[in-house]
Short mmCIF file of C-alpha atoms in Angstrom, two decimals:
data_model
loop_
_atom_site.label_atom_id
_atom_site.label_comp_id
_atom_site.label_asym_id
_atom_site.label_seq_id
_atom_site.Cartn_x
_atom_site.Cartn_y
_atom_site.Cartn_z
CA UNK A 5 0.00 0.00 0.00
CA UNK A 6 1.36 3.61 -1.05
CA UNK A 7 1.32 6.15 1.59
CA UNK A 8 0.30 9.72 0.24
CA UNK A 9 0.87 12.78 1.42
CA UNK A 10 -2.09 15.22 1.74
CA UNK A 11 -0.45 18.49 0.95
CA UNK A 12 -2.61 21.83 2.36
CA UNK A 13 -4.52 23.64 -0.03
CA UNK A 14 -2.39 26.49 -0.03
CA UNK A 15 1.24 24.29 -1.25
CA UNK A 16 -1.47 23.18 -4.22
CA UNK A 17 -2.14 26.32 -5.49
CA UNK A 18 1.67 27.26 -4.85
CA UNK A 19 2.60 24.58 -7.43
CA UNK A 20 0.19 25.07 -9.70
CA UNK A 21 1.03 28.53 -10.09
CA UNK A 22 4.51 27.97 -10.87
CA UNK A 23 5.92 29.26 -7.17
CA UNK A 24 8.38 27.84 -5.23
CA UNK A 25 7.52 26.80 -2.03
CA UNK A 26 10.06 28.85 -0.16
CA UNK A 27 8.54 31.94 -1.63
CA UNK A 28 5.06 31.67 0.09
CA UNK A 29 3.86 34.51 2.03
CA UNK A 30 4.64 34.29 5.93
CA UNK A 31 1.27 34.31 7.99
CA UNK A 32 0.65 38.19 9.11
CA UNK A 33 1.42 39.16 12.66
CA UNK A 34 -1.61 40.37 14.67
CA UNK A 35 -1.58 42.77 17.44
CA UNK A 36 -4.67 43.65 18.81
CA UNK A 37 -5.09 47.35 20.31
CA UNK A 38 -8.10 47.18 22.71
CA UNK A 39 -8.65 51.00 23.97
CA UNK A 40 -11.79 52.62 26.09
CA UNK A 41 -12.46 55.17 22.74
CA UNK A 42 -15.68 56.36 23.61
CA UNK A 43 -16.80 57.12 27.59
CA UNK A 44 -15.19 59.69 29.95
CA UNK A 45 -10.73 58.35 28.93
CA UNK A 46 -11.78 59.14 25.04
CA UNK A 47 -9.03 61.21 24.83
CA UNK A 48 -6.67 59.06 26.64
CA UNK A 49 -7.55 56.03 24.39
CA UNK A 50 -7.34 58.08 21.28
CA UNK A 51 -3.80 59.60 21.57
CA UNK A 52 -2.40 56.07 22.67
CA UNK A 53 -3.82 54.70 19.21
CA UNK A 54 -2.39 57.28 17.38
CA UNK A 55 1.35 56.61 19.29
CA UNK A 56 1.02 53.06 18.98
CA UNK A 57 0.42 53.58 15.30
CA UNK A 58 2.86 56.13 14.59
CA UNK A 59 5.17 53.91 17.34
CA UNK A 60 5.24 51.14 14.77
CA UNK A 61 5.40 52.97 11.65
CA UNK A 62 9.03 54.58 12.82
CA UNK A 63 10.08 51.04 13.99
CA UNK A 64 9.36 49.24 11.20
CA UNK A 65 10.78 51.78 8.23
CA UNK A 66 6.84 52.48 7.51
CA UNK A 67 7.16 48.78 6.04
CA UNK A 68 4.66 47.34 8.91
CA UNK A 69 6.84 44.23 8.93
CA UNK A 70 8.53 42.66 11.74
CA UNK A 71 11.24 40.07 10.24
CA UNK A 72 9.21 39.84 6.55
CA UNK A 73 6.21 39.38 8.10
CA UNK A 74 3.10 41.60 7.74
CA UNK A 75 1.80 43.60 10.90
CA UNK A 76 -2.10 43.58 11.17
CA UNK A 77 -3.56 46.00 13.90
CA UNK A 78 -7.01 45.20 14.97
CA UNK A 79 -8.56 47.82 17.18
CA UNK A 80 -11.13 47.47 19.37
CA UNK A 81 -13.42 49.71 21.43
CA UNK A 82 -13.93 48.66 25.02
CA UNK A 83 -15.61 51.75 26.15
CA UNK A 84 -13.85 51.99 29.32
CA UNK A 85 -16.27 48.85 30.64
CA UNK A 86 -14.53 46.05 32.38
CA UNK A 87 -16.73 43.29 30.94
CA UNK A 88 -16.60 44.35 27.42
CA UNK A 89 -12.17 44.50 27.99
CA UNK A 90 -12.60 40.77 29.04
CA UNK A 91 -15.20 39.65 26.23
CA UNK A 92 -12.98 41.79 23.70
CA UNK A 93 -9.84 40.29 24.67
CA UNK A 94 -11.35 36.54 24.11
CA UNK A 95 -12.14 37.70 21.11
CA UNK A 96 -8.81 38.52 20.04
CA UNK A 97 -6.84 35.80 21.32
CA UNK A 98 -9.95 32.85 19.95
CA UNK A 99 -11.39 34.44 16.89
CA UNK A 100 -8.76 36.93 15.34
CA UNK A 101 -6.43 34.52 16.58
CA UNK A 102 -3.60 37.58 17.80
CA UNK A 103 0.15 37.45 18.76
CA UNK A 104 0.44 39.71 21.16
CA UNK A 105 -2.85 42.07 22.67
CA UNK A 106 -2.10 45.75 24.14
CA UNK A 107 -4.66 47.45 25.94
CA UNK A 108 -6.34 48.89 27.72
CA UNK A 109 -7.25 52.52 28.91
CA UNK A 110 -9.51 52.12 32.04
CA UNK A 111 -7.75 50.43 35.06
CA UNK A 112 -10.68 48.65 35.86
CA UNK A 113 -11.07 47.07 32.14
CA UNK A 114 -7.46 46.23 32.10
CA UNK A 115 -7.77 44.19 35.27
CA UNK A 116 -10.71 42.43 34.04
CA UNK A 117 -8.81 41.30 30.88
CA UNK A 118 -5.67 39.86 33.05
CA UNK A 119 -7.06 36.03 33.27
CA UNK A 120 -7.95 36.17 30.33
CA UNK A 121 -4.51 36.66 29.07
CA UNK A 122 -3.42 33.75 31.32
CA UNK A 123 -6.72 31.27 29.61
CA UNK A 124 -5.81 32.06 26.10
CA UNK A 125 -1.64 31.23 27.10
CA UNK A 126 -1.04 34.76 25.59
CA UNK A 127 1.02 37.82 25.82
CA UNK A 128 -0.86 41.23 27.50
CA UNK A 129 0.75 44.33 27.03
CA UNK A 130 -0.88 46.95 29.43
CA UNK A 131 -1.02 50.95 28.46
CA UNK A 132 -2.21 53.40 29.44
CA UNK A 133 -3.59 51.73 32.92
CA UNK A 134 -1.73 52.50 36.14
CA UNK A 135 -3.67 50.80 38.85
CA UNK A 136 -0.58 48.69 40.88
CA UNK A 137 -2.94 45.91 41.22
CA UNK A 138 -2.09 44.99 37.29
CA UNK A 139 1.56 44.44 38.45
CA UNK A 140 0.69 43.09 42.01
CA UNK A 141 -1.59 41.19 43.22
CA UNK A 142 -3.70 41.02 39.84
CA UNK A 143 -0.93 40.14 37.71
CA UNK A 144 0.07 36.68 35.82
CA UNK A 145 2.96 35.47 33.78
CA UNK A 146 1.35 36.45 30.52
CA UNK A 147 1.48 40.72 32.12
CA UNK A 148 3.61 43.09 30.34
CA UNK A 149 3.45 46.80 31.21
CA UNK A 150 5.13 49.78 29.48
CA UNK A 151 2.60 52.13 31.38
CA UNK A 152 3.91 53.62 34.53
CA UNK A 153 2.06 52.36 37.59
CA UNK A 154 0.42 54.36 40.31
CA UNK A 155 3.34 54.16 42.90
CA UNK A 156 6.16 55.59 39.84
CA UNK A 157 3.35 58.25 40.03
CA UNK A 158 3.29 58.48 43.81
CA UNK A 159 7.54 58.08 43.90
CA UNK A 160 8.16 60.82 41.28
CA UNK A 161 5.89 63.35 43.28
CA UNK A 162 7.14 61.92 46.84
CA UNK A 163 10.80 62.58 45.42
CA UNK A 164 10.03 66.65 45.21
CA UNK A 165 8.26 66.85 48.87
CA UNK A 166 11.02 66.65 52.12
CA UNK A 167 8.52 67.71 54.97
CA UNK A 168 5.40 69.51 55.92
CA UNK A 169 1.65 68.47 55.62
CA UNK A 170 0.23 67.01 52.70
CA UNK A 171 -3.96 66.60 51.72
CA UNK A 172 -4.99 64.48 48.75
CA UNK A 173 -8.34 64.73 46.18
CA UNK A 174 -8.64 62.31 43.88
CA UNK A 175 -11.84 60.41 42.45
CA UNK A 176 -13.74 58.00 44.30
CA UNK A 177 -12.75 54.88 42.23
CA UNK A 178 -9.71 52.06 41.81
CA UNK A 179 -7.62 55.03 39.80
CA UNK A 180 -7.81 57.38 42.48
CA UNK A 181 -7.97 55.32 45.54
CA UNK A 182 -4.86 53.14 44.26
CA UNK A 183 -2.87 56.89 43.59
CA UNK A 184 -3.98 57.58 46.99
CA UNK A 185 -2.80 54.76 48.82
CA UNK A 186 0.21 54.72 46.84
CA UNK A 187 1.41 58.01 47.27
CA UNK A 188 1.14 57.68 51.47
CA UNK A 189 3.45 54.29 50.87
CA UNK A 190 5.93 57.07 48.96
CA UNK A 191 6.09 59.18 51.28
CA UNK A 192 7.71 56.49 53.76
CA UNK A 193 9.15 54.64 51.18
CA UNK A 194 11.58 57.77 49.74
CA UNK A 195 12.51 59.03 53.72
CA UNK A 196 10.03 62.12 53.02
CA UNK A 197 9.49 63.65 56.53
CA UNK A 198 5.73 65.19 55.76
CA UNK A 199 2.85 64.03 57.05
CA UNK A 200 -1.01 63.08 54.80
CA UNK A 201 -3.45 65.20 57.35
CA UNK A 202 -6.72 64.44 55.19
CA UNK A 203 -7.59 62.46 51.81
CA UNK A 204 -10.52 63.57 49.85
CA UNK A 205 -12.52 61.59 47.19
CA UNK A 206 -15.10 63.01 45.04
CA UNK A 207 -17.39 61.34 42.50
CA UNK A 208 -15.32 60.67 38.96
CA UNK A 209 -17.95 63.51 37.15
CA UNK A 210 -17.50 65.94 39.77
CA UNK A 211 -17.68 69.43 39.13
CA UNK A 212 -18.57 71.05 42.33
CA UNK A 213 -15.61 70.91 44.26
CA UNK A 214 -16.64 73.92 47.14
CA UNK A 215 -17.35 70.98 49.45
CA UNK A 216 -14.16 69.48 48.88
CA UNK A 217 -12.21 72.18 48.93
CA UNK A 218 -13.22 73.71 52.22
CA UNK A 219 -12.84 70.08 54.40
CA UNK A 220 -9.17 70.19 52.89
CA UNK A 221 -8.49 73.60 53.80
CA UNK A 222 -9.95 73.06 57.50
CA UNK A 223 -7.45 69.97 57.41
CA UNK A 224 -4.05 71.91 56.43
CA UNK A 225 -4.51 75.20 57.51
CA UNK A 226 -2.82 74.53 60.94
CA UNK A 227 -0.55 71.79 59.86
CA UNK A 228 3.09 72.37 59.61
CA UNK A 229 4.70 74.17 56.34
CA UNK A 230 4.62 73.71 53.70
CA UNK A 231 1.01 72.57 53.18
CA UNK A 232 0.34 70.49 49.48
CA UNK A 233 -2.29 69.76 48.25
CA UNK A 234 -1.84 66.35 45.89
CA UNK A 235 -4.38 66.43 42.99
CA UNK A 236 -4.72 62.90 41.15
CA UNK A 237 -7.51 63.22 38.62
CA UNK A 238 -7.98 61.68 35.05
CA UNK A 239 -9.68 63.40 33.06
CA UNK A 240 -11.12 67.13 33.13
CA UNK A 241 -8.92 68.50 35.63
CA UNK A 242 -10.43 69.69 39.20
CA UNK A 243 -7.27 72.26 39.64
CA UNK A 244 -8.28 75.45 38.37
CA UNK A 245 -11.47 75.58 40.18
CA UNK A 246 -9.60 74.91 43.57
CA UNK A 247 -6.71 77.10 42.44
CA UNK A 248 -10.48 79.82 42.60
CA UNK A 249 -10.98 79.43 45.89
CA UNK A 250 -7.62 80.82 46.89
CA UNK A 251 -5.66 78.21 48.92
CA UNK A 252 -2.84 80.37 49.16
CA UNK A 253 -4.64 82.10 52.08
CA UNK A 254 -4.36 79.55 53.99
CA UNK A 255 -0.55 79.10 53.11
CA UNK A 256 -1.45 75.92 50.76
CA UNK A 257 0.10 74.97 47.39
CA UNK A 258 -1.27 72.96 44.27
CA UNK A 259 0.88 70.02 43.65
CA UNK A 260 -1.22 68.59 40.41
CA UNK A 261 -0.49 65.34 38.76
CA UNK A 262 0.55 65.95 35.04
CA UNK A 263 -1.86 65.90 32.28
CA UNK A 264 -3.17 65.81 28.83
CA UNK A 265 -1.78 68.94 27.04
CA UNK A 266 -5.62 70.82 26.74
CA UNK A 267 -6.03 70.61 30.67
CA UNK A 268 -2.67 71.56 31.27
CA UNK A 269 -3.10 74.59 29.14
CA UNK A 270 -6.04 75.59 31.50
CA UNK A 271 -3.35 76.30 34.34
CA UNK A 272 -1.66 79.23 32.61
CA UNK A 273 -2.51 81.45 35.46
CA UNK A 274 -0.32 79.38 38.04
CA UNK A 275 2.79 79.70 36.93
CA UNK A 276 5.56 78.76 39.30
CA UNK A 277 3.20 75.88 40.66
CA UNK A 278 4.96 72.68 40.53
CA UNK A 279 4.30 68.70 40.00
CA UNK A 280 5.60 65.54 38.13
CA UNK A 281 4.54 64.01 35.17
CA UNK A 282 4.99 60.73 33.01
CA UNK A 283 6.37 63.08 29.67
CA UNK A 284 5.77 66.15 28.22
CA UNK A 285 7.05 66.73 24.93
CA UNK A 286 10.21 68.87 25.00
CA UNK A 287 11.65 66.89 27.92
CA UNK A 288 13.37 63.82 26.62
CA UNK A 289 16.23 64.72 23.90
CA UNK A 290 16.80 61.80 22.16
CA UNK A 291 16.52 60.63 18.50
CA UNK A 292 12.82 58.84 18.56
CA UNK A 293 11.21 61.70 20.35
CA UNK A 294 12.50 64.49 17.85
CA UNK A 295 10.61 61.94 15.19
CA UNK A 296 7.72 61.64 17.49
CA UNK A 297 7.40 65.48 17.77
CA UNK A 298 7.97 67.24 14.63
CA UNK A 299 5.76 64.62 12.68
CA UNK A 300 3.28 64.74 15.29
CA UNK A 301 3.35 68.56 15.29
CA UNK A 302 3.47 68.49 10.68
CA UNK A 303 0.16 66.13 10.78
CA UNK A 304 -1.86 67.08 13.94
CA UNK A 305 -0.76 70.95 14.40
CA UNK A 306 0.15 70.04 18.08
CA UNK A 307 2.81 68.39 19.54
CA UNK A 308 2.44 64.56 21.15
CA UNK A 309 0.67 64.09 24.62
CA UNK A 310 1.33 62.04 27.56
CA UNK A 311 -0.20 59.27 26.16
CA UNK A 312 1.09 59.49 22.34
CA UNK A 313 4.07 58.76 23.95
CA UNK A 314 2.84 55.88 26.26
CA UNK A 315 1.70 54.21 22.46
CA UNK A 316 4.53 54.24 21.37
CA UNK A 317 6.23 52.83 24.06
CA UNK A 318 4.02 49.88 23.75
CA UNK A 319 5.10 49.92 20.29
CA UNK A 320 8.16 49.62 20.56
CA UNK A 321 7.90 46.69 23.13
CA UNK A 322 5.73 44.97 20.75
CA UNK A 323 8.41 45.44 17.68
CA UNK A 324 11.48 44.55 20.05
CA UNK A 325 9.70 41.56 21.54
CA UNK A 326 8.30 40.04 17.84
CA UNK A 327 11.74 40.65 16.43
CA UNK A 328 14.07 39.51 19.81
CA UNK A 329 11.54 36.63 19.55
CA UNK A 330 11.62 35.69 16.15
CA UNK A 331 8.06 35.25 15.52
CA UNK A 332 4.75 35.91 17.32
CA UNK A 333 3.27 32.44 17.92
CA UNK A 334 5.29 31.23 20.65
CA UNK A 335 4.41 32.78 23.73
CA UNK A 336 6.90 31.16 25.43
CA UNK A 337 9.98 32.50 23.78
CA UNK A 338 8.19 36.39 24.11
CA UNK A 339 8.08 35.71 28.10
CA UNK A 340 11.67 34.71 27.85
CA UNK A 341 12.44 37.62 25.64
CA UNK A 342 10.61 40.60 27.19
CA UNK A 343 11.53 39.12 30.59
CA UNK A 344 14.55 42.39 31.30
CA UNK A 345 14.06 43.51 27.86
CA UNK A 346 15.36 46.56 27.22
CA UNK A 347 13.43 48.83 24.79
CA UNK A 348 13.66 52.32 23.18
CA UNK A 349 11.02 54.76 23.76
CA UNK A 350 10.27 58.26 23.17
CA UNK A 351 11.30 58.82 26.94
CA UNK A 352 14.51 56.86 26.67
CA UNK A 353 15.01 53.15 27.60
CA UNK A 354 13.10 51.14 29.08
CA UNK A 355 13.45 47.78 30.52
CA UNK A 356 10.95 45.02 32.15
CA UNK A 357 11.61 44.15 35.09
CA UNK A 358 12.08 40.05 35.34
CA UNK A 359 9.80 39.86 38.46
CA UNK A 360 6.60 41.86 37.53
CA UNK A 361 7.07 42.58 34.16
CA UNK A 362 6.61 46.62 35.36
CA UNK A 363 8.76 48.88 32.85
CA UNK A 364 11.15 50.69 34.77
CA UNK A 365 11.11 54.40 33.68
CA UNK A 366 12.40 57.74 34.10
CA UNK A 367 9.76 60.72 35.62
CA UNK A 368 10.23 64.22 35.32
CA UNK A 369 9.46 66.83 38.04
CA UNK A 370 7.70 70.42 36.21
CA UNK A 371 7.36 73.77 36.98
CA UNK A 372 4.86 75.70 35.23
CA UNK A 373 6.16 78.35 32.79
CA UNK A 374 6.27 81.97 33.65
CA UNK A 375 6.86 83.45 30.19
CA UNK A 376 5.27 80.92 27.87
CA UNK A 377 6.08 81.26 23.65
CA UNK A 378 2.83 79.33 22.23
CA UNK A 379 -0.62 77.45 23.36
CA UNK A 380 1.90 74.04 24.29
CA UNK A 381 4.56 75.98 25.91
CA UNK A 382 3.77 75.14 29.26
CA UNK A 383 6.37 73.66 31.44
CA UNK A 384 9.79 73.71 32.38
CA UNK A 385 12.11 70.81 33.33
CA UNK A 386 12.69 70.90 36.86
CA UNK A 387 15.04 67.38 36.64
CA UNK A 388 14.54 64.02 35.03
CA UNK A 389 14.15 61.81 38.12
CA UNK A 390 15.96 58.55 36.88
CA UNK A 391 14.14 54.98 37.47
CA UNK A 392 17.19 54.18 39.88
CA UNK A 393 15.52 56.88 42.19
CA UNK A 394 12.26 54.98 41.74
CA UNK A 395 12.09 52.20 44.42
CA UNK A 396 8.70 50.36 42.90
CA UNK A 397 8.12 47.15 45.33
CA UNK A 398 7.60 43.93 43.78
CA UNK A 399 4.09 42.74 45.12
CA UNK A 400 3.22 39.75 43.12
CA UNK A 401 4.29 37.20 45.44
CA UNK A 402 5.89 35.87 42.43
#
């Protein structure tokens, strides 16, 4: 009896057009992009598309090929909603059979999707979310994140505050309560001598802040100097409305968490107030970012935000990983590559750090411009403060 090779469909129609075998297309590499584009972090999820897209069209030559392979990007819409993240993310890894997933904008989404990473066997690559839970006690083998977590937040601003009294507001969900929490364990953890007298949370949509304000004033007004007041808020930005109600009387300063560029430009009046902040465009001087700017400035008559940048981080891990890795469908060899993978990014290098998978990063402490040239001229480099200045625990129990 002759045994006969079945040969697939796609060898058959090689042959019988004439083609060599060796010269059949490679499969395409898919990378989905799950982002919360419509809901209250719109504008978040949009300028992370738009640096993850621009992110892989400098890395690849504008080719969109990762070792002579095709790169497909499928993008999908979460709307900020943790169950739709999960069901989205099933999607990608089952149906549109993906290589690698990145996502996603809302904290609370992006925790949702973690075991699902871990059921499909499959590489997650978190940005923009910051909640630590993602890298602690949330996180699995299959967790990548180029986004900075919630205590680099809380150690950047820590870093710039030696003494005193300090007061947070934030929003009375996981982002805010997580910044919170995070930013008392920075305090201790960077030998800062100043004390949190009062923490304030207010609903995410809040736009009455008179309340607010006025049981953080009672708080600090006494307290040792200097008196800060922390603001961590996503989205439209509470500052300007306390900055109204004059907490100077009382001897208290703003300390806001850095922004998108159109709330930032809202806080032209406060020049000389200070805070820290994940990038802002003229900061980092290196090759990628001058790309990053002056074609982000020739096709969107702006320069790149916070969270262009955080795309294209992601980007960048993606292309480093696929190529390191030499191929997207073993997830295996990407844990072993992006495991202390270095990568470049419009902020400088990165790296993942072996036990978490947390990129460590630079921060940068601001002051708000005096004299300020155009509409984005807003802040001045106080210093870069360098991941080694960073001391992010490990809290996976890994």
């Amino acid at each position: 009896m002759i045994k006969m090779n079945i040969l697939p469909a796609a060898m058959l129609a090689a042959f019988a057009a004439g083609m060599p075998l060796g010269a059949m297309a490679a499969p395409d590499l898919k990378v989905a992009l799950i982002a919360g584009k419509t809901g209250v972090l719109e504008a978040y999820a949009k300028e992370t598309e738009t640096g993850f897209m621009m992110g892989l069209e400098y890395l690849t030559g504008g080719k969109m090929e990762i070792n002579g392979r095709k790169l497909k990007v499928i993008v999908k819409d979460d709307q900020s909603k943790p169950d739709m993240g999960r069901t989205l993310l099933a999607e990608a890894y089952g149906d549109d059979k993906v290589d690698i997933a990145v996502g996603t904008t809302s904290s609370g989404s992006a925790i949702a999707m973690l075991p699902v990473a871990a059921e499909y066997k499959k590489v997650l690559i978190v940005e923009p979310a910051v909640a630590d839970a993602i890298t602690g006690d949330k996180w699995n083998r299959y967790v990548f994140r180029t986004a900075r977590s919630s205590m680099q937040d809380a150690l950047a601003a820590a870093a710039t505050l030696k003494n005193g009294s300090v007061a947070f507001l934030a929003q009375d969900y996981a982002f805010g309560k997580d910044a919170i929490k995070a930013g008392k364990e920075a305090l201790a953890a960077t030998g800062s001598k100043a004390k949190v007298v009062h923490e304030e949370y207010a609903p995410q949509t809040a736009t009455d802040f008179t309340a607010s304000a006025q049981r953080i004033f009672a708080a600090l007004k006494d307290k040792p100097q200097p008196r800060v007041l922390g603001i961590v808020w996503a989205g439209p930005n509470p500052m300007n409305k306390i900055a109204d109600m004059k907490p100077e009387r009382y001897g208290i300063a703003l300390a806001p968490g850095g922004n998108i560029l159109p709330v930032m430009k809202t806080w032209r009046a406060y020049a000389g107030t200070e805070g820290t902040i994940y990038y802002y465009y003229d900061f980092p001087k290196n090759k990628m970012n001058d790309w990053l700017v002056a074609e982000h400035k020739k096709r969107y008559k702006a320069p790149p935000d916070m969270f262009t940048a955080g795309g294209f981080a992601a980007a960048s891990a993606v292309v480093t990983a696929l190529t390191k890795s030499g191929g997207g469908s073993d997830t295996e060899k990407l844990i072993a590559t992006m495991e202390g993978m270095e990568f470049d990014t419009p902020k400088g290098k990165m790296s993942f750090r072996k036990q978490d998978h947390q990129a460590m990063q630079s921060m940068y402490h601001f002051r708000i411009k005096k004299t300020q040239g155009d509409e984005w001229d807003l802040l001045e480099l106080v210093r870069e403060i360098p991941a080694s200045e960073l001391p992010v625990p490990v809290r996976n129990k890994r």
